Amino acid sequence: MMALRSVLLGVGGHLPERVLTNAELAERVDTSDEWIVARTGIRERRIAADGEKTSDLAIKAARAALEHAGRDAHDVDLIIVATATPDLTFPATAARVQAALGVVKGAAFDLQAVCSGFIFALATADNFLAREQAKLALVIGAETFSRIVDWEDRGTCVLFGDGAGAVVLEAQTCDTQRGVISTFLRTDGRMHDLLYVDGGPSETQTTGKLRMIGNAVFRQAVEHISGAMLEACARAGVSIDTVDWFVPHQANQRILDGVARRLGIPVEKVISTVAVHGNTSAASVPLALDAGVSDGRIKKGDLVLMEALGGGLTWGAALVRM
Ligand code: COA
């Protein structure tokens, strides 16, 4: 059957040059490489240079995705930047990205769902394309969490990193099995204080620092992520066994393993970049997708299931045929 679909034409990523190792962190706070690796799987993460902004990372990821897609920036008519670390309170980081790419049509806006941001942005873009309100969309996840991490708090500072990932989606009339097949989004605001930033323009007039009750978030993660993945598959009428690749939000290797165990997913099918990226929040899913596509594991025609959970709490999943 033919239908209007959001087809994923290209993916790209960008990481800052500076690598921050666990050994360096152990010089700053009371931690060790052994503890971080055993509890999270993280070995290193990237940190933006002084003056390097979220928009700088987003622009580079967007250019890489457009090149991979073989599309010109001038044809883009929708840009959504998922970020919890915008350059400024306003205007949207997406506006800066739009201007830098030379895009002069359509809309560009930011979307805030913290670590679930890319999944929320992908679902949002898919709806715009399905309603024929845009034709060619850039969906970007970009973060500089190093700016909001409390570098004195060993419970959080070891987890996060900076980076950006992007995909190009085009509205195409094609086989219904191609492109974005289903999405599932959830927010439960009752858990807003499990993971939050203790500053903002309205409440404190400061930027604030990231605060997290890590073990409480951990307990929510496996259950809600598994549920979202099953729901996205159920909405598409496909069995999770037929999924070729799982591209999870890269928060903690133990969460990735826990979800895989719970759903009976072979670990070889799970793309993991957490060891070298850490948790890059909204950038983590597109960066992992980019890694899987770049090294040739994820191929055209493969069925890919992405998922994430983050502050809000928010969580969701997206099923895409590449
Ligand atoms: N180095 C050494 N010890 C540390 C540490 C560090 N970097 N961070 C915390 N600890 C200590 C704690 O102080 C605590 O010590 P105590 O028992 O003496 O009080 C102990 O380790 C256990 O802490 P706990 O928080 O229960 O550990 P954990 O096994 O849950 O692991 C996280 C901590 C943060 C790695 C884990 O909870 C996690 O990954 N949570 C989910 C995070 C997440 O996904 N967040 C983002 C969602 S987008």
mmCIF file of C-alpha atoms and ligand atoms in Angstrom:
data_model
loop_
_atom_site.group_PDB
_atom_site.id
_atom_site.type_symbol
_atom_site.label_atom_id
_atom_site.label_comp_id
_atom_site.label_asym_id
_atom_site.label_seq_id
_atom_site.Cartn_x
_atom_site.Cartn_y
_atom_site.Cartn_z
ATOM 1 C CA MET A 1 0.000 0.000 0.000
ATOM 2 C CA MET A 2 1.253 3.490 -0.870
ATOM 3 C CA ALA A 3 0.975 6.369 1.620
ATOM 4 C CA LEU A 4 2.671 9.616 2.629
ATOM 5 C CA ARG A 5 5.654 8.693 4.811
ATOM 6 C CA SER A 6 8.493 10.507 6.599
ATOM 7 C CA VAL A 7 11.471 8.776 5.014
ATOM 8 C CA LEU A 8 14.809 9.009 6.790
ATOM 9 C CA LEU A 9 17.221 10.077 4.062
ATOM 10 C CA GLY A 10 20.358 10.837 6.040
ATOM 11 C CA VAL A 11 21.982 10.924 9.454
ATOM 12 C CA GLY A 12 24.986 12.825 10.789
ATOM 13 C CA GLY A 13 26.744 13.553 14.034
ATOM 14 C CA HIS A 14 29.329 15.829 15.556
ATOM 15 C CA LEU A 15 31.365 15.493 18.744
ATOM 16 C CA PRO A 16 33.636 18.134 20.285
ATOM 17 C CA GLU A 17 37.357 17.316 20.089
ATOM 18 C CA ARG A 18 38.159 17.344 23.786
ATOM 19 C CA VAL A 19 38.009 13.888 25.419
ATOM 20 C CA LEU A 20 37.456 13.741 29.192
ATOM 21 C CA THR A 21 38.484 10.383 30.654
ATOM 22 C CA ASN A 22 37.368 8.701 33.872
ATOM 23 C CA ALA A 23 40.942 9.013 35.159
ATOM 24 C CA GLU A 24 40.766 12.814 34.782
ATOM 25 C CA LEU A 25 37.432 12.878 36.645
ATOM 26 C CA ALA A 26 38.968 10.832 39.466
ATOM 27 C CA GLU A 27 41.420 13.702 39.978
ATOM 28 C CA ARG A 28 38.517 16.139 40.514
ATOM 29 C CA VAL A 29 36.002 14.139 42.598
ATOM 30 C CA ASP A 30 36.030 11.057 44.838
ATOM 31 C CA THR A 31 35.489 8.401 42.138
ATOM 32 C CA SER A 32 37.457 5.875 40.113
ATOM 33 C CA ASP A 33 37.602 4.483 36.599
ATOM 34 C CA GLU A 34 36.608 1.072 38.041
ATOM 35 C CA TRP A 35 33.453 2.454 39.739
ATOM 36 C CA ILE A 36 32.327 4.434 36.676
ATOM 37 C CA VAL A 37 32.902 1.536 34.257
ATOM 38 C CA ALA A 38 31.236 -1.029 36.542
ATOM 39 C CA ARG A 39 28.181 1.125 37.392
ATOM 40 C CA THR A 40 27.656 2.853 34.010
ATOM 41 C CA GLY A 41 29.867 1.394 31.244
ATOM 42 C CA ILE A 42 31.191 4.910 30.521
ATOM 43 C CA ARG A 43 34.954 5.247 29.856
ATOM 44 C CA GLU A 44 35.136 8.731 28.375
ATOM 45 C CA ARG A 45 32.967 11.570 27.110
ATOM 46 C CA ARG A 46 33.457 14.676 24.908
ATOM 47 C CA ILE A 47 33.387 18.213 26.298
ATOM 48 C CA ALA A 48 32.751 21.360 24.236
ATOM 49 C CA ALA A 49 35.638 23.838 24.067
ATOM 50 C CA ASP A 50 35.350 27.240 25.727
ATOM 51 C CA GLY A 51 33.013 29.280 23.545
ATOM 52 C CA GLU A 52 31.765 26.223 21.628
ATOM 53 C CA LYS A 53 27.976 26.408 21.762
ATOM 54 C CA THR A 54 25.131 23.933 21.343
ATOM 55 C CA SER A 55 24.304 25.605 18.013
ATOM 56 C CA ASP A 56 27.892 25.080 16.769
ATOM 57 C CA LEU A 57 27.569 21.326 17.377
ATOM 58 C CA ALA A 58 24.034 21.260 15.912
ATOM 59 C CA ILE A 59 25.094 23.051 12.718
ATOM 60 C CA LYS A 60 27.926 20.573 12.083
ATOM 61 C CA ALA A 61 25.667 17.554 12.724
ATOM 62 C CA ALA A 62 22.994 19.052 10.431
ATOM 63 C CA ARG A 63 25.502 19.618 7.613
ATOM 64 C CA ALA A 64 26.720 16.015 7.939
ATOM 65 C CA ALA A 65 23.138 14.684 7.817
ATOM 66 C CA LEU A 66 22.285 16.814 4.757
ATOM 67 C CA GLU A 67 25.417 15.603 2.976
ATOM 68 C CA HIS A 68 24.567 11.978 3.799
ATOM 69 C CA ALA A 69 21.027 12.568 2.509
ATOM 70 C CA GLY A 70 22.294 14.253 -0.657
ATOM 71 C CA ARG A 71 19.970 17.186 -0.033
ATOM 72 C CA ASP A 72 20.573 20.925 -0.198
ATOM 73 C CA ALA A 73 19.931 23.037 2.916
ATOM 74 C CA HIS A 74 17.851 25.419 0.769
ATOM 75 C CA ASP A 75 15.170 22.740 0.417
ATOM 76 C CA VAL A 76 14.729 22.351 4.187
ATOM 77 C CA ASP A 77 11.424 23.806 5.398
ATOM 78 C CA LEU A 78 11.344 22.559 9.003
ATOM 79 C CA ILE A 79 14.083 22.496 11.651
ATOM 80 C CA ILE A 80 13.492 21.117 15.131
ATOM 81 C CA VAL A 81 16.343 21.246 17.632
ATOM 82 C CA ALA A 82 15.794 19.050 20.676
ATOM 83 C CA THR A 83 17.882 20.547 23.464
ATOM 84 C CA ALA A 84 17.833 21.236 27.190
ATOM 85 C CA THR A 85 20.983 23.352 26.875
ATOM 86 C CA PRO A 86 20.088 26.108 24.378
ATOM 87 C CA ASP A 87 22.668 28.790 23.529
ATOM 88 C CA LEU A 88 20.437 31.426 25.157
ATOM 89 C CA THR A 89 17.072 31.483 26.920
ATOM 90 C CA PHE A 90 15.738 32.796 23.608
ATOM 91 C CA PRO A 91 15.585 32.890 20.628
ATOM 92 C CA ALA A 92 15.535 29.199 19.870
ATOM 93 C CA THR A 93 18.852 27.533 19.065
ATOM 94 C CA ALA A 94 17.034 26.288 15.960
ATOM 95 C CA ALA A 95 16.820 29.886 14.691
ATOM 96 C CA ARG A 96 20.614 30.164 14.827
ATOM 97 C CA VAL A 97 20.975 26.806 13.098
ATOM 98 C CA GLN A 98 18.534 27.887 10.394
ATOM 99 C CA ALA A 99 20.424 31.121 9.732
ATOM 100 C CA ALA A 100 23.820 29.394 9.658
ATOM 101 C CA LEU A 101 22.577 26.826 7.137
ATOM 102 C CA GLY A 102 21.177 29.591 4.917
ATOM 103 C CA VAL A 103 17.612 28.270 5.183
ATOM 104 C CA VAL A 104 15.131 31.041 4.426
ATOM 105 C CA LYS A 105 11.789 29.258 4.464
ATOM 106 C CA GLY A 106 9.637 27.265 6.838
ATOM 107 C CA ALA A 107 9.745 27.126 10.628
ATOM 108 C CA ALA A 108 12.553 26.427 13.087
ATOM 109 C CA PHE A 109 11.994 25.858 16.785
ATOM 110 C CA ASP A 110 13.427 24.134 19.834
ATOM 111 C CA LEU A 111 11.788 21.266 21.649
ATOM 112 C CA GLN A 112 12.384 20.480 25.315
ATOM 113 C CA ALA A 113 11.994 16.912 26.515
ATOM 114 C CA VAL A 114 15.544 16.527 27.907
ATOM 115 C CA CYS A 115 16.990 13.089 27.105
ATOM 116 C CA SER A 116 13.795 12.042 25.274
ATOM 117 C CA GLY A 117 13.999 15.185 23.138
ATOM 118 C CA PHE A 118 15.101 13.539 19.910
ATOM 119 C CA ILE A 119 12.268 10.971 20.010
ATOM 120 C CA PHE A 120 9.749 13.764 20.750
ATOM 121 C CA ALA A 121 11.213 15.893 17.918
ATOM 122 C CA LEU A 122 11.141 12.991 15.462
ATOM 123 C CA ALA A 123 7.479 12.317 16.286
ATOM 124 C CA THR A 124 6.687 16.048 15.951
ATOM 125 C CA ALA A 125 8.411 16.327 12.560
ATOM 126 C CA ASP A 126 6.660 13.144 11.394
ATOM 127 C CA ASN A 127 3.308 14.756 12.195
ATOM 128 C CA PHE A 128 4.202 17.962 10.306
ATOM 129 C CA LEU A 129 5.236 15.931 7.255
ATOM 130 C CA ALA A 130 2.173 13.688 7.434
ATOM 131 C CA ARG A 131 -0.087 16.784 7.448
ATOM 132 C CA GLU A 132 1.858 18.162 4.437
ATOM 133 C CA GLN A 133 2.851 21.224 6.485
ATOM 134 C CA ALA A 134 6.497 20.617 5.553
ATOM 135 C CA LYS A 135 8.382 18.574 2.967
ATOM 136 C CA LEU A 136 11.976 18.294 4.147
ATOM 137 C CA ALA A 137 12.770 18.334 7.858
ATOM 138 C CA LEU A 138 15.965 18.454 9.865
ATOM 139 C CA VAL A 139 15.567 16.869 13.291
ATOM 140 C CA ILE A 140 18.529 17.597 15.529
ATOM 141 C CA GLY A 141 19.460 16.603 19.072
ATOM 142 C CA ALA A 142 22.208 18.875 20.407
ATOM 143 C CA GLU A 143 23.532 19.422 23.915
ATOM 144 C CA THR A 144 26.303 20.957 25.987
ATOM 145 C CA PHE A 145 25.453 19.312 29.312
ATOM 146 C CA SER A 146 28.983 20.111 30.524
ATOM 147 C CA ARG A 147 27.633 23.659 31.084
ATOM 148 C CA ILE A 148 24.913 22.568 33.531
ATOM 149 C CA VAL A 149 26.643 19.674 35.285
ATOM 150 C CA ASP A 150 27.740 20.273 38.880
ATOM 151 C CA TRP A 151 31.404 19.264 38.579
ATOM 152 C CA GLU A 152 31.558 18.762 42.360
ATOM 153 C CA ASP A 153 28.768 16.128 42.341
ATOM 154 C CA ARG A 154 30.283 12.710 41.660
ATOM 155 C CA GLY A 155 26.805 11.170 41.330
ATOM 156 C CA THR A 156 26.117 13.108 38.122
ATOM 157 C CA CYS A 157 29.284 14.670 36.680
ATOM 158 C CA VAL A 158 30.658 11.304 35.556
ATOM 159 C CA LEU A 159 27.588 10.551 33.439
ATOM 160 C CA PHE A 160 27.191 13.325 30.893
ATOM 161 C CA GLY A 161 28.905 14.516 27.713
ATOM 162 C CA ASP A 162 28.430 16.988 24.843
ATOM 163 C CA GLY A 163 27.539 16.343 21.207
ATOM 164 C CA ALA A 164 24.956 16.601 18.444
ATOM 165 C CA GLY A 165 23.230 14.260 16.024
ATOM 166 C CA ALA A 166 20.779 14.949 13.210
ATOM 167 C CA VAL A 167 18.546 13.241 10.687
ATOM 168 C CA VAL A 168 16.918 14.432 7.458
ATOM 169 C CA LEU A 169 13.311 13.372 6.949
ATOM 170 C CA GLU A 170 11.477 13.809 3.651
ATOM 171 C CA ALA A 171 7.747 13.421 3.019
ATOM 172 C CA GLN A 172 7.473 10.810 0.268
ATOM 173 C CA THR A 173 4.564 8.840 -1.111
ATOM 174 C CA CYS A 174 5.896 5.330 -0.876
ATOM 175 C CA ASP A 175 5.380 1.836 0.498
ATOM 176 C CA THR A 176 3.810 2.070 3.963
ATOM 177 C CA GLN A 177 6.597 -0.050 5.407
ATOM 178 C CA ARG A 178 9.197 2.712 4.812
ATOM 179 C CA GLY A 179 10.163 5.684 6.963
ATOM 180 C CA VAL A 180 8.726 6.471 10.390
ATOM 181 C CA ILE A 181 6.251 3.652 11.022
ATOM 182 C CA SER A 182 5.101 4.421 14.553
ATOM 183 C CA THR A 183 5.959 6.588 17.546
ATOM 184 C CA PHE A 184 4.947 6.528 21.195
ATOM 185 C CA LEU A 185 5.472 9.453 23.614
ATOM 186 C CA ARG A 186 4.758 9.769 27.323
ATOM 187 C CA THR A 187 5.271 12.349 30.062
ATOM 188 C CA ASP A 188 4.559 11.891 33.757
ATOM 189 C CA GLY A 189 5.121 15.266 35.408
ATOM 190 C CA ARG A 190 4.608 13.814 38.879
ATOM 191 C CA MET A 191 8.243 12.679 38.677
ATOM 192 C CA HIS A 192 9.640 16.088 37.675
ATOM 193 C CA ASP A 193 11.893 16.305 40.744
ATOM 194 C CA LEU A 194 13.777 13.051 40.076
ATOM 195 C CA LEU A 195 15.856 14.799 37.399
ATOM 196 C CA TYR A 196 15.867 18.574 36.953
ATOM 197 C CA VAL A 197 17.993 21.722 36.740
ATOM 198 C CA ASP A 198 17.743 23.942 39.825
ATOM 199 C CA GLY A 199 17.642 27.219 37.919
ATOM 200 C CA GLY A 200 15.739 28.985 35.173
ATOM 201 C CA PRO A 201 14.624 32.431 34.031
ATOM 202 C CA SER A 202 11.272 32.438 35.802
ATOM 203 C CA GLU A 203 12.077 30.716 39.088
ATOM 204 C CA THR A 204 15.646 31.759 39.927
ATOM 205 C CA GLN A 205 16.898 34.025 37.129
ATOM 206 C CA THR A 206 19.955 31.746 36.919
ATOM 207 C CA THR A 207 20.940 28.884 34.638
ATOM 208 C CA GLY A 208 21.185 26.344 37.470
ATOM 209 C CA LYS A 209 22.837 22.942 37.789
ATOM 210 C CA LEU A 210 21.618 19.432 37.044
ATOM 211 C CA ARG A 211 20.199 17.486 40.016
ATOM 212 C CA MET A 212 19.241 13.824 39.897
ATOM 213 C CA ILE A 213 18.134 11.047 42.205
ATOM 214 C CA GLY A 214 20.027 8.514 40.100
ATOM 215 C CA ASN A 215 18.809 5.265 41.613
ATOM 216 C CA ALA A 216 15.156 6.412 41.462
ATOM 217 C CA VAL A 217 15.532 7.328 37.762
ATOM 218 C CA PHE A 218 17.240 3.995 37.171
ATOM 219 C CA ARG A 219 14.268 2.126 38.666
ATOM 220 C CA GLN A 220 11.840 3.941 36.334
ATOM 221 C CA ALA A 221 14.024 3.541 33.246
ATOM 222 C CA VAL A 222 13.958 -0.180 32.488
ATOM 223 C CA GLU A 223 10.203 -0.509 33.000
ATOM 224 C CA HIS A 224 9.113 2.567 31.021
ATOM 225 C CA ILE A 225 11.605 2.117 28.186
ATOM 226 C CA SER A 226 10.569 -1.528 27.725
ATOM 227 C CA GLY A 227 6.906 -0.517 27.755
ATOM 228 C CA ALA A 228 7.467 2.230 25.166
ATOM 229 C CA MET A 229 9.309 -0.145 22.840
ATOM 230 C CA LEU A 230 6.536 -2.725 23.018
ATOM 231 C CA GLU A 231 3.887 -0.017 22.480
ATOM 232 C CA ALA A 232 5.651 1.381 19.374
ATOM 233 C CA CYS A 233 5.798 -2.164 17.944
ATOM 234 C CA ALA A 234 2.152 -2.862 18.846
ATOM 235 C CA ARG A 235 1.018 0.361 17.131
ATOM 236 C CA ALA A 236 2.818 -0.782 13.979
ATOM 237 C CA GLY A 237 1.520 -4.331 14.277
ATOM 238 C CA VAL A 238 5.039 -5.783 14.235
ATOM 239 C CA SER A 239 6.689 -8.229 16.597
ATOM 240 C CA ILE A 240 9.756 -6.946 18.456
ATOM 241 C CA ASP A 241 11.602 -10.056 17.184
ATOM 242 C CA THR A 242 11.482 -8.639 13.646
ATOM 243 C CA VAL A 243 13.382 -5.473 14.636
ATOM 244 C CA ASP A 244 16.894 -5.503 13.129
ATOM 245 C CA TRP A 245 18.523 -2.852 15.331
ATOM 246 C CA PHE A 246 17.818 -1.235 18.664
ATOM 247 C CA VAL A 247 19.141 2.312 19.060
ATOM 248 C CA PRO A 248 18.654 3.268 22.703
ATOM 249 C CA HIS A 249 19.276 6.477 24.596
ATOM 250 C CA GLN A 250 22.789 6.043 25.984
ATOM 251 C CA ALA A 251 22.366 6.746 29.709
ATOM 252 C CA ASN A 252 23.918 3.704 31.309
ATOM 253 C CA GLN A 253 25.064 0.327 29.918
ATOM 254 C CA ARG A 254 23.221 -1.373 32.801
ATOM 255 C CA ILE A 255 19.929 0.157 31.591
ATOM 256 C CA LEU A 256 20.636 -1.006 28.012
ATOM 257 C CA ASP A 257 21.408 -4.523 29.278
ATOM 258 C CA GLY A 258 18.389 -4.555 31.625
ATOM 259 C CA VAL A 259 15.974 -3.615 28.816
ATOM 260 C CA ALA A 260 17.532 -6.165 26.442
ATOM 261 C CA ARG A 261 17.226 -8.907 29.096
ATOM 262 C CA ARG A 262 13.637 -8.012 29.907
ATOM 263 C CA LEU A 263 12.546 -8.068 26.242
ATOM 264 C CA GLY A 264 14.739 -11.014 25.193
ATOM 265 C CA ILE A 265 16.746 -8.899 22.746
ATOM 266 C CA PRO A 266 20.183 -10.275 21.694
ATOM 267 C CA VAL A 267 22.858 -7.770 22.800
ATOM 268 C CA GLU A 268 24.443 -7.910 19.311
ATOM 269 C CA LYS A 269 21.360 -6.059 18.016
ATOM 270 C CA VAL A 270 21.785 -3.131 20.448
ATOM 271 C CA ILE A 271 23.874 -0.157 19.301
ATOM 272 C CA SER A 272 25.912 1.081 22.266
ATOM 273 C CA THR A 273 28.069 4.194 22.267
ATOM 274 C CA VAL A 274 27.781 4.933 25.977
ATOM 275 C CA ALA A 275 31.405 3.897 26.648
ATOM 276 C CA VAL A 276 32.781 6.691 24.476
ATOM 277 C CA HIS A 277 29.990 9.321 24.456
ATOM 278 C CA GLY A 278 28.516 9.094 27.960
ATOM 279 C CA ASN A 279 24.992 10.470 28.191
ATOM 280 C CA THR A 280 24.646 13.279 25.630
ATOM 281 C CA SER A 281 20.936 13.721 26.423
ATOM 282 C CA ALA A 282 18.921 14.616 23.292
ATOM 283 C CA ALA A 283 21.979 13.991 21.090
ATOM 284 C CA SER A 284 22.490 10.425 22.226
ATOM 285 C CA VAL A 285 19.987 8.570 20.009
ATOM 286 C CA PRO A 286 20.950 10.281 16.710
ATOM 287 C CA LEU A 287 24.658 9.952 17.588
ATOM 288 C CA ALA A 288 24.184 6.207 18.196
ATOM 289 C CA LEU A 289 22.163 5.917 14.972
ATOM 290 C CA ASP A 290 24.959 7.708 13.125
ATOM 291 C CA ALA A 291 27.526 5.322 14.610
ATOM 292 C CA GLY A 292 25.508 2.274 13.506
ATOM 293 C CA VAL A 293 24.959 3.636 9.979
ATOM 294 C CA SER A 294 28.552 4.883 9.540
ATOM 295 C CA ASP A 295 30.142 1.555 10.466
ATOM 296 C CA GLY A 296 27.812 -0.313 8.085
ATOM 297 C CA ARG A 297 25.784 -2.254 10.647
ATOM 298 C CA ILE A 298 22.488 -0.435 9.974
ATOM 299 C CA LYS A 299 21.562 -0.689 6.291
ATOM 300 C CA LYS A 300 18.826 0.611 4.037
ATOM 301 C CA GLY A 301 15.668 -1.452 4.575
ATOM 302 C CA ASP A 302 16.525 -2.383 8.170
ATOM 303 C CA LEU A 303 13.866 -1.993 10.858
ATOM 304 C CA VAL A 304 15.210 0.219 13.666
ATOM 305 C CA LEU A 305 13.635 0.830 17.081
ATOM 306 C CA MET A 306 14.838 3.928 18.953
ATOM 307 C CA GLU A 307 13.943 4.767 22.556
ATOM 308 C CA ALA A 308 14.708 7.233 25.327
ATOM 309 C CA LEU A 309 13.789 8.322 28.843
ATOM 310 C CA GLY A 310 14.627 11.633 30.467
ATOM 311 C CA GLY A 311 13.683 14.491 32.755
ATOM 312 C CA GLY A 312 9.986 15.211 33.131
ATOM 313 C CA LEU A 313 9.890 12.291 33.363
ATOM 314 C CA THR A 314 9.492 11.813 29.630
ATOM 315 C CA TRP A 315 9.928 8.652 27.613
ATOM 316 C CA GLY A 316 9.156 7.311 24.168
ATOM 317 C CA ALA A 317 10.065 5.124 21.241
ATOM 318 C CA ALA A 318 10.099 5.382 17.447
ATOM 319 C CA LEU A 319 10.053 2.573 14.896
ATOM 320 C CA VAL A 320 11.658 3.453 11.567
ATOM 321 C CA ARG A 321 12.351 1.468 8.385
ATOM 322 C CA MET A 322 15.625 2.864 7.032
HETATM 323 N N1 COA B 1 31.984 7.254 42.173
HETATM 324 C C1 COA B 1 31.979 6.496 43.289
HETATM 325 N N2 COA B 1 30.893 6.340 44.044
HETATM 326 C C2 COA B 1 29.764 6.946 43.646
HETATM 327 C C3 COA B 1 29.694 7.739 42.489
HETATM 328 C C4 COA B 1 30.874 7.887 41.746
HETATM 329 N N3 COA B 1 30.931 8.613 40.620
HETATM 330 N N4 COA B 1 28.434 8.205 42.348
HETATM 331 C C5 COA B 1 27.723 7.721 43.364
HETATM 332 N N5 COA B 1 28.518 6.967 44.149
HETATM 333 C C6 COA B 1 28.176 6.265 45.394
HETATM 334 C C7 COA B 1 26.996 6.904 46.109
HETATM 335 O O1 COA B 1 27.429 7.994 46.878
HETATM 336 C C8 COA B 1 26.515 5.749 46.967
HETATM 337 O O2 COA B 1 27.349 5.668 48.105
HETATM 338 P P1 COA B 1 26.705 5.365 49.547
HETATM 339 O O3 COA B 1 26.084 4.003 49.412
HETATM 340 O O4 COA B 1 27.901 5.405 50.431
HETATM 341 O O5 COA B 1 25.711 6.447 49.780
HETATM 342 C C9 COA B 1 26.787 4.526 46.096
HETATM 343 O O6 COA B 1 27.721 4.951 45.088
HETATM 344 C C10 COA B 1 25.550 3.975 45.428
HETATM 345 O O7 COA B 1 24.817 5.033 44.870
HETATM 346 P P2 COA B 1 23.586 4.809 43.929
HETATM 347 O O8 COA B 1 23.092 6.121 43.432
HETATM 348 O O9 COA B 1 22.579 3.925 44.598
HETATM 349 O O10 COA B 1 24.307 3.984 42.762
HETATM 350 P P3 COA B 1 23.712 3.321 41.484
HETATM 351 O O11 COA B 1 24.137 1.931 41.376
HETATM 352 O O12 COA B 1 22.249 3.612 41.340
HETATM 353 O O13 COA B 1 24.471 4.087 40.303
HETATM 354 C C11 COA B 1 23.971 5.851 38.764
HETATM 355 C C12 COA B 1 24.361 5.481 40.194
HETATM 356 C C13 COA B 1 23.762 7.347 38.683
HETATM 357 C C14 COA B 1 25.080 5.427 37.849
HETATM 358 C C15 COA B 1 22.686 5.102 38.395
HETATM 359 O O14 COA B 1 21.736 5.276 39.409
HETATM 360 C C16 COA B 1 22.088 5.560 37.102
HETATM 361 O O15 COA B 1 22.654 5.383 36.045
HETATM 362 N N6 COA B 1 20.871 6.111 37.174
HETATM 363 C C17 COA B 1 20.118 6.486 36.014
HETATM 364 C C18 COA B 1 20.738 7.680 35.451
HETATM 365 C C19 COA B 1 20.063 8.090 34.217
HETATM 366 O O16 COA B 1 19.718 7.285 33.408
HETATM 367 N N7 COA B 1 19.919 9.383 34.105
HETATM 368 C C20 COA B 1 19.535 10.039 32.976
HETATM 369 C C21 COA B 1 18.257 9.626 32.450
HETATM 370 S S1 COA B 1 18.180 10.502 31.024
#
